[in-house]
Amino acid sequence: MLAVNGIDVYYGESRVLSHVGLSVGTGQVVCVMGRNGVGKTTLLKAVVGLLVPRTGTIEFRGHEITRRPPYERARLGIGYVPQGREIFASLSVRENLVLGARRKQPVPAQLEYVLSLFPGLGAMLGKRGGDLSGGQQQQLAIARALVADPALLLLDEPTEGIQPSIVDEIADVLRRIRKEGGRSILLVEQYLEFARSICDRFYVMDKGVVALEGERQTFDVDAVSALLSV
Ligand SMILES: Nc1ncnc2c1ncn2[C@@H]1O[C@H](COP(=O)(O)OP(=O)(O)OP(=O)(O)O)[C@@H](O)[C@H]1O
Ligand SMILES: [Mg+2]
């Protein structure tokens, strides 16, 4: 589904990712962990197309997308929920969802599906995005990405700074998507237990490189914790 092959990503002359590789299979949930500033967001931005690697390649569903613009990647089926949510605060919940659909009107079945994942949003369609709580905005950001029915959903720390009840709801939604199969998830997540409970495969980054990776069965809590502690 997704293969990142030895990418180097720079901000100006400073190299932030060194030879990073990662793969996500169809229907898999893959978690990326790592301390603050190790390059997790940079990696997702390279997959989305907001940053272009200097070397290495990125393949998605058989296409080489390393240098393709973000809109083309979105069209190929990559959905992105950025860190910090970035919903449109002055637009209504409904308008946010319509924009997420990237067409004049969302496919009704897809809108219905998304609202079945987040029933709370259905009651708030007319509300301004900016009037939602942080947790509700996060749910809206996920819903907005899902309206376009992406084959691969990228989530950058969806539980960061969010009340525990909504963290549980988001975890349930990701588990449901995983169970439904067909859609892959690449999740940047700092909560070790959450990551361990949901991932098929995991990567732990350290200062721009992949320091540890493996399948769910090989997830060694002590080894991962050591890489996450400061
Ligand atoms: N626009 C930028 N220009 C220059 N350096 C940047 C830029 N954005 C990030 N960096 C640097 O690149 C490195 C990786 O940043 P990145 O945001 O990818 O880390 P992260 O793992 O997502 O961190 P966090 O857990 O805090 O979200 C950091 O050292 C950061 O300071
Ligand atoms: Mg980040």
Short mmCIF file of C-alpha atoms and ligand atoms in Angstrom, two decimals:
data_model
loop_
_atom_site.label_atom_id
_atom_site.label_comp_id
_atom_site.label_asym_id
_atom_site.label_seq_id
_atom_site.Cartn_x
_atom_site.Cartn_y
_atom_site.Cartn_z
CA MET A 1 0.00 0.00 0.00
CA LEU A 2 2.61 2.54 1.16
CA ALA A 3 6.37 2.14 0.97
CA VAL A 4 8.79 4.83 2.10
CA ASN A 5 12.25 3.88 0.93
CA GLY A 6 15.29 5.48 2.54
CA ILE A 7 14.20 9.11 2.43
CA ASP A 8 16.31 12.08 3.48
CA VAL A 9 14.31 15.23 4.25
CA TYR A 10 15.83 18.64 4.89
CA TYR A 11 14.64 21.99 6.17
CA GLY A 12 17.04 24.26 4.34
CA GLU A 13 20.46 22.79 4.98
CA SER A 14 19.50 20.90 8.12
CA ARG A 15 18.75 17.23 7.63
CA VAL A 16 15.78 16.13 9.72
CA LEU A 17 15.21 12.61 8.33
CA SER A 18 18.09 10.30 7.44
CA HIS A 19 17.39 7.28 5.32
CA VAL A 20 13.97 6.64 6.82
CA GLY A 21 12.06 3.61 5.55
CA LEU A 22 8.61 2.40 6.46
CA SER A 23 5.86 0.28 5.00
CA VAL A 24 2.12 -0.02 5.53
CA GLY A 25 0.17 -2.97 4.18
CA THR A 26 -3.47 -2.94 3.08
CA GLY A 27 -5.77 -2.84 6.09
CA GLN A 28 -2.86 -2.45 8.49
CA VAL A 29 -2.50 -0.01 11.33
CA VAL A 30 1.09 1.17 11.62
CA CYS A 31 2.22 3.34 14.51
CA VAL A 32 5.12 5.76 14.57
CA MET A 33 6.40 6.77 18.00
CA GLY A 34 9.28 8.89 19.21
CA ARG A 35 10.16 11.80 21.46
CA ASN A 36 9.36 15.41 20.56
CA GLY A 37 11.31 16.72 17.61
CA VAL A 38 12.59 13.40 16.22
CA GLY A 39 10.86 13.93 12.87
CA LYS A 40 7.47 12.19 13.07
CA THR A 41 5.50 15.08 11.59
CA THR A 42 8.20 15.62 8.98
CA LEU A 43 7.77 11.99 7.90
CA LEU A 44 3.99 12.36 7.53
CA LYS A 45 4.44 15.62 5.60
CA ALA A 46 6.74 13.83 3.17
CA VAL A 47 4.06 11.17 2.63
CA VAL A 48 1.37 13.83 2.10
CA GLY A 49 3.58 15.86 -0.23
CA LEU A 50 4.03 18.99 1.89
CA LEU A 51 7.77 18.27 1.97
CA VAL A 52 9.79 16.63 -0.78
CA PRO A 53 12.63 14.25 0.11
CA ARG A 54 16.05 15.04 -1.29
CA THR A 55 16.80 11.35 -1.76
CA GLY A 56 14.82 8.13 -1.51
CA THR A 57 11.38 7.30 -2.88
CA ILE A 58 7.79 7.00 -1.75
CA GLU A 59 5.40 4.57 -3.41
CA PHE A 60 1.66 4.39 -2.91
CA ARG A 61 -0.57 1.73 -4.45
CA GLY A 62 1.95 1.02 -7.15
CA HIS A 63 2.57 4.68 -8.06
CA GLU A 64 5.79 6.50 -7.37
CA ILE A 65 4.61 9.66 -5.65
CA THR A 66 7.90 11.04 -4.27
CA ARG A 67 7.56 14.34 -6.14
CA ARG A 68 3.84 14.50 -6.83
CA PRO A 69 1.89 17.45 -5.41
CA PRO A 70 -0.37 16.94 -2.38
CA TYR A 71 -3.66 17.19 -4.31
CA GLU A 72 -2.64 14.31 -6.57
CA ARG A 73 -1.77 12.18 -3.57
CA ALA A 74 -5.12 13.03 -2.01
CA ARG A 75 -6.80 11.95 -5.23
CA LEU A 76 -4.89 8.67 -5.15
CA GLY A 77 -6.34 8.02 -1.71
CA ILE A 78 -4.16 9.57 0.98
CA GLY A 79 -6.08 11.34 3.77
CA TYR A 80 -4.33 13.48 6.36
CA VAL A 81 -5.27 14.63 9.85
CA PRO A 82 -2.55 17.13 10.80
CA GLN A 83 -1.15 17.64 14.26
CA GLY A 84 -3.13 20.40 15.96
CA ARG A 85 -6.22 19.56 13.88
CA GLU A 86 -6.35 22.62 11.62
CA ILE A 87 -10.08 22.57 11.07
CA PHE A 88 -11.70 25.68 9.60
CA ALA A 89 -12.77 27.55 12.73
CA SER A 90 -15.07 30.04 11.04
CA LEU A 91 -16.88 27.42 8.96
CA SER A 92 -19.62 25.15 10.23
CA VAL A 93 -19.10 21.48 10.95
CA ARG A 94 -21.07 20.68 7.80
CA GLU A 95 -18.93 23.04 5.69
CA ASN A 96 -15.77 21.46 7.08
CA LEU A 97 -17.06 18.05 6.05
CA VAL A 98 -18.05 19.26 2.59
CA LEU A 99 -14.55 20.65 2.03
CA GLY A 100 -13.11 17.33 3.17
CA ALA A 101 -15.09 15.55 0.48
CA ARG A 102 -13.15 17.50 -2.19
CA ARG A 103 -16.17 17.60 -4.48
CA LYS A 104 -19.34 19.72 -4.66
CA GLN A 105 -21.24 17.48 -2.30
CA PRO A 106 -20.05 14.60 -0.13
CA VAL A 107 -21.18 11.17 -1.27
CA PRO A 108 -24.26 10.74 0.96
CA ALA A 109 -23.30 7.21 2.02
CA GLN A 110 -19.84 8.40 2.99
CA LEU A 111 -21.21 11.29 5.03
CA GLU A 112 -23.62 8.90 6.73
CA TYR A 113 -20.77 6.50 7.48
CA VAL A 114 -18.62 9.25 8.99
CA LEU A 115 -21.48 10.48 11.15
CA SER A 116 -22.07 6.90 12.32
CA LEU A 117 -18.44 6.85 13.49
CA PHE A 118 -18.86 10.19 15.28
CA PRO A 119 -22.54 10.47 16.22
CA GLY A 120 -21.80 13.58 18.32
CA LEU A 121 -20.92 15.54 15.18
CA GLY A 122 -24.32 14.91 13.64
CA ALA A 123 -25.93 17.04 16.31
CA MET A 124 -23.50 19.89 15.66
CA LEU A 125 -23.58 20.23 11.87
CA GLY A 126 -24.61 23.88 12.04
CA LYS A 127 -22.12 24.89 14.73
CA ARG A 128 -18.94 26.82 13.92
CA GLY A 129 -15.86 24.61 14.04
CA GLY A 130 -14.21 27.11 16.34
CA ASP A 131 -17.00 26.69 18.91
CA LEU A 132 -16.29 22.97 19.34
CA SER A 133 -14.15 21.65 22.19
CA GLY A 134 -10.62 20.50 21.36
CA GLY A 135 -11.70 16.88 21.39
CA GLN A 136 -14.69 17.57 19.14
CA GLN A 137 -12.43 19.46 16.74
CA GLN A 138 -10.15 16.45 16.60
CA GLN A 139 -13.12 14.23 15.79
CA LEU A 140 -14.15 16.70 13.10
CA ALA A 141 -10.63 16.66 11.65
CA ILE A 142 -10.73 12.87 11.44
CA ALA A 143 -14.24 12.91 10.01
CA ARG A 144 -13.23 15.52 7.42
CA ALA A 145 -10.39 13.28 6.24
CA LEU A 146 -12.65 10.22 6.12
CA VAL A 147 -15.42 11.84 4.07
CA ALA A 148 -13.15 11.53 1.03
CA ASP A 149 -12.94 7.77 1.67
CA PRO A 150 -9.12 7.56 1.71
CA ALA A 151 -7.39 4.20 1.29
CA LEU A 152 -4.70 5.39 3.69
CA LEU A 153 -5.43 7.64 6.65
CA LEU A 154 -2.53 9.51 8.25
CA LEU A 155 -3.09 10.76 11.79
CA ASP A 156 -0.59 12.97 13.60
CA GLU A 157 -1.01 12.63 17.38
CA PRO A 158 -4.82 12.58 17.39
CA THR A 159 -4.94 12.13 21.18
CA GLU A 160 -2.60 15.01 22.02
CA GLY A 161 -4.11 17.35 24.62
CA ILE A 162 -7.56 15.81 24.45
CA GLN A 163 -9.92 14.86 27.28
CA PRO A 164 -9.80 11.13 28.17
CA SER A 165 -13.43 10.37 27.22
CA ILE A 166 -12.81 11.58 23.67
CA VAL A 167 -9.47 9.77 23.50
CA ASP A 168 -11.47 6.58 24.16
CA GLU A 169 -13.97 7.44 21.44
CA ILE A 170 -11.19 8.10 18.94
CA ALA A 171 -9.49 4.83 19.90
CA ASP A 172 -12.78 2.99 19.35
CA VAL A 173 -13.20 4.57 15.92
CA LEU A 174 -9.68 3.56 14.87
CA ARG A 175 -10.33 0.02 16.10
CA ARG A 176 -13.56 -0.08 14.16
CA ILE A 177 -11.83 1.08 10.97
CA ARG A 178 -9.17 -1.56 11.54
CA LYS A 179 -11.80 -4.25 12.00
CA GLU A 180 -13.71 -3.20 8.89
CA GLY A 181 -10.48 -3.74 6.95
CA GLY A 182 -9.69 -2.26 3.56
CA ARG A 183 -8.44 1.04 4.87
CA SER A 184 -4.90 1.44 6.17
CA ILE A 185 -3.84 3.76 8.97
CA LEU A 186 -0.49 5.38 9.65
CA LEU A 187 -0.70 6.78 13.16
CA VAL A 188 1.78 8.98 14.99
CA GLU A 189 1.07 8.35 18.64
CA GLN A 190 2.88 9.07 21.91
CA TYR A 191 0.62 6.97 24.16
CA LEU A 192 2.53 3.73 24.24
CA GLU A 193 -0.33 1.59 25.51
CA PHE A 194 -2.72 2.92 22.91
CA ALA A 195 -0.18 2.37 20.15
CA ARG A 196 0.57 -1.14 21.33
CA SER A 197 -3.10 -2.06 21.57
CA ILE A 198 -3.92 -1.03 18.03
CA CYS A 199 -0.81 -1.46 15.85
CA ASP A 200 -0.03 -4.30 13.45
CA ARG A 201 3.45 -2.88 12.99
CA PHE A 202 5.38 -0.15 14.79
CA TYR A 203 8.33 2.18 14.30
CA VAL A 204 10.16 4.15 16.94
CA MET A 205 12.15 7.11 15.68
CA ASP A 206 15.10 8.79 17.30
CA LYS A 207 16.71 11.97 15.95
CA GLY A 208 15.68 11.52 12.36
CA VAL A 209 16.24 7.78 12.03
CA VAL A 210 14.19 4.65 12.66
CA ALA A 211 15.68 3.27 15.88
CA LEU A 212 13.36 0.30 16.36
CA GLU A 213 10.70 -1.40 14.28
CA GLY A 214 8.73 -4.60 14.34
CA GLU A 215 5.47 -6.48 14.23
CA ARG A 216 2.95 -6.22 17.03
CA GLN A 217 4.17 -9.48 18.63
CA THR A 218 7.69 -8.11 18.99
CA PHE A 219 6.60 -4.88 20.69
CA ASP A 220 8.93 -4.76 23.70
CA VAL A 221 7.49 -2.21 26.12
CA ASP A 222 10.82 -1.69 27.91
CA ALA A 223 12.77 -1.13 24.70
CA VAL A 224 10.14 1.25 23.32
CA SER A 225 9.84 3.13 26.64
CA ALA A 226 13.57 3.61 26.74
CA LEU A 227 13.42 5.36 23.37
CA LEU A 228 10.50 7.53 24.46
CA SER A 229 11.78 8.64 27.84
CA VAL A 230 13.70 11.89 28.07
N1 LIG B 1 9.58 24.41 9.34
C1 LIG B 1 10.71 24.00 9.95
N2 LIG B 1 11.89 24.59 9.71
C2 LIG B 1 13.03 24.18 10.30
N3 LIG B 1 13.09 23.14 11.17
C3 LIG B 1 11.94 22.51 11.45
C4 LIG B 1 10.69 22.89 10.86
N4 LIG B 1 9.71 22.09 11.33
C5 LIG B 1 10.33 21.23 12.17
N5 LIG B 1 11.66 21.48 12.24
C6 LIG B 1 12.64 20.72 13.03
O1 LIG B 1 12.69 19.41 12.53
C7 LIG B 1 12.80 18.47 13.57
C8 LIG B 1 11.66 17.45 13.47
O2 LIG B 1 10.43 18.13 13.67
P1 LIG B 1 9.05 17.35 13.63
O3 LIG B 1 7.99 18.39 13.76
O4 LIG B 1 9.01 16.47 12.46
O5 LIG B 1 9.15 16.49 14.97
P2 LIG B 1 8.03 15.61 15.70
O6 LIG B 1 8.66 14.29 15.96
O7 LIG B 1 6.77 15.65 14.95
O8 LIG B 1 7.87 16.39 17.10
P3 LIG B 1 6.56 16.54 18.05
O9 LIG B 1 6.45 15.27 18.81
O10 LIG B 1 6.93 17.68 18.94
O11 LIG B 1 5.37 16.82 17.20
C9 LIG B 1 12.82 19.27 14.87
O12 LIG B 1 14.14 19.42 15.26
C10 LIG B 1 12.21 20.58 14.48
O13 LIG B 1 12.73 21.61 15.28
MG MG B 2 4.90 16.31 15.38
#
